[in-house]
Amino acid sequence: MTKHRRLVAEDTSYERFEVVAVLQQATLSVRERTILALRFADEQTQADIGAEIGVSQMEVSRLLRDILDQLRRRIDPPLAAAA
């Protein structure tokens, strides 16, 4: 592995660690954690998630947007403000 690739790999690992630390400290509700897990871990569609939790696909879309916006603000407040 070249020095450049090693530095990039180390930087990426640090960023992942930082994101995981923020997520662990995030005060997400059980419902919010469930929605994230269903979407990103189980790779379910918004429609499938909606059927499982009893809301429409549009509501799942809105909830995901709100949850991800909340997490972005915690991970990188200046970046979130610019978005």
Backbone atoms as SQL, in Angstrom:
CREATE TABLE atoms (id INTEGER PRIMARY KEY, chain TEXT, resi INTEGER, resn TEXT, atom TEXT, x REAL, y REAL, z REAL);
INSERT INTO atoms VALUES
  (1, 'A', 1, 'MET', 'N', 0.856, -1.183, 0.000),
  (2, 'A', 1, 'MET', 'CA', 0.000, 0.000, 0.000),
  (3, 'A', 1, 'MET', 'C', 0.895, 1.237, 0.000),
  (4, 'A', 2, 'THR', 'N', 0.601, 2.156, -0.880),
  (5, 'A', 2, 'THR', 'CA', 1.410, 3.371, -0.941),
  (6, 'A', 2, 'THR', 'C', 1.093, 4.259, 0.245),
  (7, 'A', 3, 'LYS', 'N', 2.002, 5.204, 0.489),
  (8, 'A', 3, 'LYS', 'CA', 1.802, 6.116, 1.614),
  (9, 'A', 3, 'LYS', 'C', 0.498, 6.893, 1.451),
  (10, 'A', 4, 'HIS', 'N', 0.219, 7.363, 0.227),
  (11, 'A', 4, 'HIS', 'CA', -1.005, 8.123, -0.016),
  (12, 'A', 4, 'HIS', 'C', -2.245, 7.281, 0.283),
  (13, 'A', 5, 'ARG', 'N', -2.271, 6.068, -0.206),
  (14, 'A', 5, 'ARG', 'CA', -3.431, 5.213, 0.027),
  (15, 'A', 5, 'ARG', 'C', -3.588, 4.888, 1.506),
  (16, 'A', 6, 'ARG', 'N', -2.468, 4.699, 2.196),
  (17, 'A', 6, 'ARG', 'CA', -2.528, 4.398, 3.617),
  (18, 'A', 6, 'ARG', 'C', -3.126, 5.585, 4.376),
  (19, 'A', 7, 'LEU', 'N', -2.716, 6.810, 4.029),
  (20, 'A', 7, 'LEU', 'CA', -3.246, 7.989, 4.693),
  (21, 'A', 7, 'LEU', 'C', -4.736, 8.148, 4.428),
  (22, 'A', 8, 'VAL', 'N', -5.154, 7.894, 3.197),
  (23, 'A', 8, 'VAL', 'CA', -6.572, 7.982, 2.871),
  (24, 'A', 8, 'VAL', 'C', -7.350, 6.941, 3.661),
  (25, 'A', 9, 'ALA', 'N', -6.826, 5.728, 3.736),
  (26, 'A', 9, 'ALA', 'CA', -7.495, 4.665, 4.480),
  (27, 'A', 9, 'ALA', 'C', -7.600, 5.026, 5.956),
  (28, 'A', 10, 'GLU', 'N', -6.525, 5.575, 6.519),
  (29, 'A', 10, 'GLU', 'CA', -6.551, 5.966, 7.922),
  (30, 'A', 10, 'GLU', 'C', -7.554, 7.092, 8.138),
  (31, 'A', 11, 'ASP', 'N', -7.577, 8.058, 7.239),
  (32, 'A', 11, 'ASP', 'CA', -8.507, 9.176, 7.354),
  (33, 'A', 11, 'ASP', 'C', -9.939, 8.680, 7.284),
  (34, 'A', 12, 'THR', 'N', -10.225, 7.792, 6.356),
  (35, 'A', 12, 'THR', 'CA', -11.564, 7.241, 6.219),
  (36, 'A', 12, 'THR', 'C', -11.958, 6.494, 7.487),
  (37, 'A', 13, 'SER', 'N', -11.043, 5.732, 8.057),
  (38, 'A', 13, 'SER', 'CA', -11.331, 4.999, 9.289),
  (39, 'A', 13, 'SER', 'C', -11.654, 5.962, 10.418),
  (40, 'A', 14, 'TYR', 'N', -10.901, 7.043, 10.503),
  (41, 'A', 14, 'TYR', 'CA', -11.153, 8.022, 11.552),
  (42, 'A', 14, 'TYR', 'C', -12.521, 8.661, 11.357),
  (43, 'A', 15, 'GLU', 'N', -12.848, 9.015, 10.112),
  (44, 'A', 15, 'GLU', 'CA', -14.148, 9.619, 9.841),
  (45, 'A', 15, 'GLU', 'C', -15.279, 8.657, 10.196),
  (46, 'A', 16, 'ARG', 'N', -15.108, 7.393, 9.880),
  (47, 'A', 16, 'ARG', 'CA', -16.130, 6.404, 10.227),
  (48, 'A', 16, 'ARG', 'C', -16.286, 6.307, 11.733),
  (49, 'A', 17, 'PHE', 'N', -15.161, 6.293, 12.452),
  (50, 'A', 17, 'PHE', 'CA', -15.200, 6.233, 13.911),
  (51, 'A', 17, 'PHE', 'C', -15.952, 7.438, 14.457),
  (52, 'A', 18, 'GLU', 'N', -15.664, 8.611, 13.899),
  (53, 'A', 18, 'GLU', 'CA', -16.315, 9.837, 14.344),
  (54, 'A', 18, 'GLU', 'C', -17.827, 9.778, 14.087),
  (55, 'A', 19, 'VAL', 'N', -18.215, 9.297, 12.925),
  (56, 'A', 19, 'VAL', 'CA', -19.639, 9.183, 12.594),
  (57, 'A', 19, 'VAL', 'C', -20.322, 8.192, 13.526),
  (58, 'A', 20, 'VAL', 'N', -19.684, 7.057, 13.770),
  (59, 'A', 20, 'VAL', 'CA', -20.265, 6.061, 14.675),
  (60, 'A', 20, 'VAL', 'C', -20.420, 6.647, 16.070),
  (61, 'A', 21, 'ALA', 'N', -19.412, 7.388, 16.542),
  (62, 'A', 21, 'ALA', 'CA', -19.487, 8.010, 17.866),
  (63, 'A', 21, 'ALA', 'C', -20.651, 8.988, 17.941),
  (64, 'A', 22, 'VAL', 'N', -20.846, 9.788, 16.909),
  (65, 'A', 22, 'VAL', 'CA', -21.959, 10.742, 16.890),
  (66, 'A', 22, 'VAL', 'C', -23.288, 9.997, 16.891),
  (67, 'A', 23, 'LEU', 'N', -23.367, 8.945, 16.088),
  (68, 'A', 23, 'LEU', 'CA', -24.615, 8.183, 16.017),
  (69, 'A', 23, 'LEU', 'C', -24.937, 7.524, 17.356),
  (70, 'A', 24, 'GLN', 'N', -23.918, 7.050, 18.060),
  (71, 'A', 24, 'GLN', 'CA', -24.148, 6.424, 19.357),
  (72, 'A', 24, 'GLN', 'C', -24.668, 7.442, 20.367),
  (73, 'A', 25, 'GLN', 'N', -24.249, 8.693, 20.230),
  (74, 'A', 25, 'GLN', 'CA', -24.682, 9.733, 21.155),
  (75, 'A', 25, 'GLN', 'C', -25.992, 10.379, 20.726),
  (76, 'A', 26, 'ALA', 'N', -26.396, 10.146, 19.491),
  (77, 'A', 26, 'ALA', 'CA', -27.622, 10.757, 18.977),
  (78, 'A', 26, 'ALA', 'C', -28.815, 10.258, 19.783),
  (79, 'A', 27, 'THR', 'N', -29.699, 11.162, 20.077),
  (80, 'A', 27, 'THR', 'CA', -30.882, 10.805, 20.848),
  (81, 'A', 27, 'THR', 'C', -32.040, 10.556, 19.888),
  (82, 'A', 28, 'LEU', 'N', -31.933, 9.448, 19.179),
  (83, 'A', 28, 'LEU', 'CA', -32.995, 9.059, 18.249),
  (84, 'A', 28, 'LEU', 'C', -34.006, 8.202, 18.990),
  (85, 'A', 29, 'SER', 'N', -35.251, 8.365, 18.618),
  (86, 'A', 29, 'SER', 'CA', -36.297, 7.539, 19.213),
  (87, 'A', 29, 'SER', 'C', -36.186, 6.112, 18.673),
  (88, 'A', 30, 'VAL', 'N', -36.882, 5.216, 19.319),
  (89, 'A', 30, 'VAL', 'CA', -36.911, 3.825, 18.851),
  (90, 'A', 30, 'VAL', 'C', -37.457, 3.784, 17.430),
  (91, 'A', 31, 'ARG', 'N', -38.488, 4.569, 17.169),
  (92, 'A', 31, 'ARG', 'CA', -39.087, 4.609, 15.829),
  (93, 'A', 31, 'ARG', 'C', -38.069, 5.085, 14.797),
  (94, 'A', 32, 'GLU', 'N', -37.328, 6.143, 15.123),
  (95, 'A', 32, 'GLU', 'CA', -36.325, 6.671, 14.198),
  (96, 'A', 32, 'GLU', 'C', -35.216, 5.650, 13.943),
  (97, 'A', 33, 'ARG', 'N', -34.745, 5.001, 14.992),
  (98, 'A', 33, 'ARG', 'CA', -33.708, 3.967, 14.826),
  (99, 'A', 33, 'ARG', 'C', -34.240, 2.808, 13.988),
  (100, 'A', 34, 'THR', 'N', -35.494, 2.446, 14.201),
  (101, 'A', 34, 'THR', 'CA', -36.104, 1.365, 13.425),
  (102, 'A', 34, 'THR', 'C', -36.163, 1.724, 11.953),
  (103, 'A', 35, 'ILE', 'N', -36.592, 2.941, 11.651),
  (104, 'A', 35, 'ILE', 'CA', -36.688, 3.390, 10.261),
  (105, 'A', 35, 'ILE', 'C', -35.314, 3.360, 9.597),
  (106, 'A', 36, 'LEU', 'N', -34.296, 3.863, 10.282),
  (107, 'A', 36, 'LEU', 'CA', -32.937, 3.841, 9.723),
  (108, 'A', 36, 'LEU', 'C', -32.454, 2.413, 9.500),
  (109, 'A', 37, 'ALA', 'N', -32.701, 1.545, 10.464),
  (110, 'A', 37, 'ALA', 'CA', -32.263, 0.150, 10.331),
  (111, 'A', 37, 'ALA', 'C', -32.965, -0.543, 9.167),
  (112, 'A', 38, 'LEU', 'N', -34.261, -0.331, 9.050),
  (113, 'A', 38, 'LEU', 'CA', -35.001, -0.958, 7.959),
  (114, 'A', 38, 'LEU', 'C', -34.517, -0.457, 6.604),
  (115, 'A', 39, 'ARG', 'N', -34.235, 0.842, 6.516),
  (116, 'A', 39, 'ARG', 'CA', -33.826, 1.416, 5.227),
  (117, 'A', 39, 'ARG', 'C', -32.395, 1.060, 4.864),
  (118, 'A', 40, 'PHE', 'N', -31.467, 1.230, 5.805),
  (119, 'A', 40, 'PHE', 'CA', -30.050, 1.114, 5.454),
  (120, 'A', 40, 'PHE', 'C', -29.426, -0.232, 5.816),
  (121, 'A', 41, 'ALA', 'N', -29.888, -0.884, 6.842),
  (122, 'A', 41, 'ALA', 'CA', -29.339, -2.206, 7.182),
  (123, 'A', 41, 'ALA', 'C', -30.092, -3.306, 6.428),
  (124, 'A', 42, 'ASP', 'N', -31.419, -3.227, 6.451),
  (125, 'A', 42, 'ASP', 'CA', -32.234, -4.249, 5.786),
  (126, 'A', 42, 'ASP', 'C', -32.517, -3.916, 4.328),
  (127, 'A', 43, 'GLU', 'N', -32.172, -2.691, 3.908),
  (128, 'A', 43, 'GLU', 'CA', -32.341, -2.226, 2.534),
  (129, 'A', 43, 'GLU', 'C', -33.779, -2.346, 2.031),
  (130, 'A', 44, 'GLN', 'N', -34.733, -2.060, 2.913),
  (131, 'A', 44, 'GLN', 'CA', -36.139, -2.085, 2.514),
  (132, 'A', 44, 'GLN', 'C', -36.494, -0.792, 1.793),
  (133, 'A', 45, 'THR', 'N', -37.505, -0.876, 0.950),
  (134, 'A', 45, 'THR', 'CA', -37.989, 0.322, 0.265),
  (135, 'A', 45, 'THR', 'C', -38.800, 1.164, 1.244),
  (136, 'A', 46, 'GLN', 'N', -39.003, 2.418, 0.871),
  (137, 'A', 46, 'GLN', 'CA', -39.823, 3.290, 1.704),
  (138, 'A', 46, 'GLN', 'C', -41.246, 2.747, 1.823),
  (139, 'A', 47, 'ALA', 'N', -41.761, 2.196, 0.750),
  (140, 'A', 47, 'ALA', 'CA', -43.118, 1.627, 0.772),
  (141, 'A', 47, 'ALA', 'C', -43.191, 0.451, 1.745),
  (142, 'A', 48, 'ASP', 'N', -42.179, -0.415, 1.723),
  (143, 'A', 48, 'ASP', 'CA', -42.151, -1.560, 2.644),
  (144, 'A', 48, 'ASP', 'C', -42.052, -1.102, 4.096),
  (145, 'A', 49, 'ILE', 'N', -41.237, -0.093, 4.325),
  (146, 'A', 49, 'ILE', 'CA', -41.092, 0.443, 5.684),
  (147, 'A', 49, 'ILE', 'C', -42.424, 1.025, 6.146),
  (148, 'A', 50, 'GLY', 'N', -43.063, 1.778, 5.264),
  (149, 'A', 50, 'GLY', 'CA', -44.359, 2.358, 5.597),
  (150, 'A', 50, 'GLY', 'C', -45.374, 1.294, 5.972),
  (151, 'A', 51, 'ALA', 'N', -45.414, 0.219, 5.205),
  (152, 'A', 51, 'ALA', 'CA', -46.347, -0.870, 5.495),
  (153, 'A', 51, 'ALA', 'C', -46.042, -1.496, 6.851),
  (154, 'A', 52, 'GLU', 'N', -44.762, -1.602, 7.166),
  (155, 'A', 52, 'GLU', 'CA', -44.366, -2.232, 8.430),
  (156, 'A', 52, 'GLU', 'C', -44.691, -1.361, 9.643),
  (157, 'A', 53, 'ILE', 'N', -44.515, -0.044, 9.507),
  (158, 'A', 53, 'ILE', 'CA', -44.737, 0.823, 10.673),
  (159, 'A', 53, 'ILE', 'C', -46.089, 1.538, 10.639),
  (160, 'A', 54, 'GLY', 'N', -46.854, 1.321, 9.577),
  (161, 'A', 54, 'GLY', 'CA', -48.209, 1.848, 9.525),
  (162, 'A', 54, 'GLY', 'C', -48.354, 3.282, 9.060),
  (163, 'A', 55, 'VAL', 'N', -47.479, 3.708, 8.139),
  (164, 'A', 55, 'VAL', 'CA', -47.596, 5.049, 7.555),
  (165, 'A', 55, 'VAL', 'C', -47.407, 4.935, 6.047),
  (166, 'A', 56, 'SER', 'N', -47.671, 6.020, 5.342),
  (167, 'A', 56, 'SER', 'CA', -47.520, 6.006, 3.890),
  (168, 'A', 56, 'SER', 'C', -46.046, 6.107, 3.493),
  (169, 'A', 57, 'GLN', 'N', -45.787, 5.785, 2.227),
  (170, 'A', 57, 'GLN', 'CA', -44.426, 5.921, 1.694),
  (171, 'A', 57, 'GLN', 'C', -43.973, 7.373, 1.778),
  (172, 'A', 58, 'MET', 'N', -44.882, 8.305, 1.521),
  (173, 'A', 58, 'MET', 'CA', -44.532, 9.733, 1.583),
  (174, 'A', 58, 'MET', 'C', -44.122, 10.128, 2.994),
  (175, 'A', 59, 'GLU', 'N', -44.808, 9.587, 3.992),
  (176, 'A', 59, 'GLU', 'CA', -44.463, 9.881, 5.387),
  (177, 'A', 59, 'GLU', 'C', -43.090, 9.304, 5.724),
  (178, 'A', 60, 'VAL', 'N', -42.789, 8.112, 5.232),
  (179, 'A', 60, 'VAL', 'CA', -41.466, 7.522, 5.455),
  (180, 'A', 60, 'VAL', 'C', -40.394, 8.403, 4.817),
  (181, 'A', 61, 'SER', 'N', -40.655, 8.895, 3.625),
  (182, 'A', 61, 'SER', 'CA', -39.709, 9.780, 2.949),
  (183, 'A', 61, 'SER', 'C', -39.442, 11.018, 3.797),
  (184, 'A', 62, 'ARG', 'N', -40.499, 11.620, 4.313),
  (185, 'A', 62, 'ARG', 'CA', -40.349, 12.811, 5.154),
  (186, 'A', 62, 'ARG', 'C', -39.597, 12.491, 6.436),
  (187, 'A', 63, 'LEU', 'N', -39.940, 11.371, 7.054),
  (188, 'A', 63, 'LEU', 'CA', -39.269, 10.976, 8.291),
  (189, 'A', 63, 'LEU', 'C', -37.778, 10.734, 8.064),
  (190, 'A', 64, 'LEU', 'N', -37.462, 10.025, 6.987),
  (191, 'A', 64, 'LEU', 'CA', -36.046, 9.781, 6.674),
  (192, 'A', 64, 'LEU', 'C', -35.293, 11.087, 6.453),
  (193, 'A', 65, 'ARG', 'N', -35.899, 11.990, 5.708),
  (194, 'A', 65, 'ARG', 'CA', -35.260, 13.291, 5.462),
  (195, 'A', 65, 'ARG', 'C', -35.002, 14.025, 6.774),
  (196, 'A', 66, 'ASP', 'N', -35.992, 14.033, 7.654),
  (197, 'A', 66, 'ASP', 'CA', -35.848, 14.723, 8.937),
  (198, 'A', 66, 'ASP', 'C', -34.785, 14.070, 9.818),
  (199, 'A', 67, 'ILE', 'N', -34.786, 12.752, 9.864),
  (200, 'A', 67, 'ILE', 'CA', -33.796, 12.030, 10.675),
  (201, 'A', 67, 'ILE', 'C', -32.392, 12.298, 10.148),
  (202, 'A', 68, 'LEU', 'N', -32.223, 12.189, 8.837),
  (203, 'A', 68, 'LEU', 'CA', -30.899, 12.400, 8.244),
  (204, 'A', 68, 'LEU', 'C', -30.445, 13.849, 8.397),
  (205, 'A', 69, 'ASP', 'N', -31.355, 14.795, 8.288),
  (206, 'A', 69, 'ASP', 'CA', -30.998, 16.198, 8.525),
  (207, 'A', 69, 'ASP', 'C', -30.533, 16.405, 9.963),
  (208, 'A', 70, 'GLN', 'N', -31.227, 15.786, 10.894),
  (209, 'A', 70, 'GLN', 'CA', -30.852, 15.878, 12.309),
  (210, 'A', 70, 'GLN', 'C', -29.446, 15.312, 12.525),
  (211, 'A', 71, 'LEU', 'N', -29.169, 14.172, 11.921),
  (212, 'A', 71, 'LEU', 'CA', -27.849, 13.558, 12.075),
  (213, 'A', 71, 'LEU', 'C', -26.762, 14.388, 11.400),
  (214, 'A', 72, 'ARG', 'N', -27.059, 14.952, 10.228),
  (215, 'A', 72, 'ARG', 'CA', -26.087, 15.813, 9.543),
  (216, 'A', 72, 'ARG', 'C', -25.702, 17.003, 10.406),
  (217, 'A', 73, 'ARG', 'N', -26.686, 17.608, 11.057),
  (218, 'A', 73, 'ARG', 'CA', -26.398, 18.757, 11.921),
  (219, 'A', 73, 'ARG', 'C', -25.471, 18.367, 13.064),
  (220, 'A', 74, 'ARG', 'N', -25.600, 17.157, 13.566),
  (221, 'A', 74, 'ARG', 'CA', -24.745, 16.703, 14.666),
  (222, 'A', 74, 'ARG', 'C', -23.348, 16.339, 14.190),
  (223, 'A', 75, 'ILE', 'N', -23.263, 15.779, 12.995),
  (224, 'A', 75, 'ILE', 'CA', -21.969, 15.345, 12.471),
  (225, 'A', 75, 'ILE', 'C', -21.142, 16.525, 11.997),
  (226, 'A', 76, 'ASP', 'N', -21.769, 17.437, 11.265),
  (227, 'A', 76, 'ASP', 'CA', -21.028, 18.563, 10.694),
  (228, 'A', 76, 'ASP', 'C', -21.943, 19.776, 10.598),
  (229, 'A', 77, 'PRO', 'N', -22.109, 20.521, 11.707),
  (230, 'A', 77, 'PRO', 'CA', -23.039, 21.649, 11.703),
  (231, 'A', 77, 'PRO', 'C', -22.807, 22.667, 10.583),
  (232, 'A', 78, 'PRO', 'N', -21.555, 23.087, 10.267),
  (233, 'A', 78, 'PRO', 'CA', -21.398, 24.063, 9.180),
  (234, 'A', 78, 'PRO', 'C', -21.849, 23.515, 7.824),
  (235, 'A', 79, 'LEU', 'N', -21.575, 22.248, 7.559),
  (236, 'A', 79, 'LEU', 'CA', -21.972, 21.630, 6.302),
  (237, 'A', 79, 'LEU', 'C', -23.484, 21.541, 6.204),
  (238, 'A', 80, 'ALA', 'N', -24.135, 21.195, 7.285),
  (239, 'A', 80, 'ALA', 'CA', -25.588, 21.072, 7.291),
  (240, 'A', 80, 'ALA', 'C', -26.242, 22.424, 7.053),
  (241, 'A', 81, 'ALA', 'N', -25.665, 23.483, 7.582),
  (242, 'A', 81, 'ALA', 'CA', -26.221, 24.826, 7.397),
  (243, 'A', 81, 'ALA', 'C', -26.131, 25.265, 5.942),
  (244, 'A', 82, 'ALA', 'N', -25.101, 24.808, 5.233),
  (245, 'A', 82, 'ALA', 'CA', -24.898, 25.179, 3.833),
  (246, 'A', 82, 'ALA', 'C', -25.814, 24.396, 2.897),
  (247, 'A', 83, 'ALA', 'N', -26.302, 23.246, 3.341),
  (248, 'A', 83, 'ALA', 'CA', -27.127, 22.378, 2.479),
  (249, 'A', 83, 'ALA', 'C', -28.516, 22.912, 2.294);
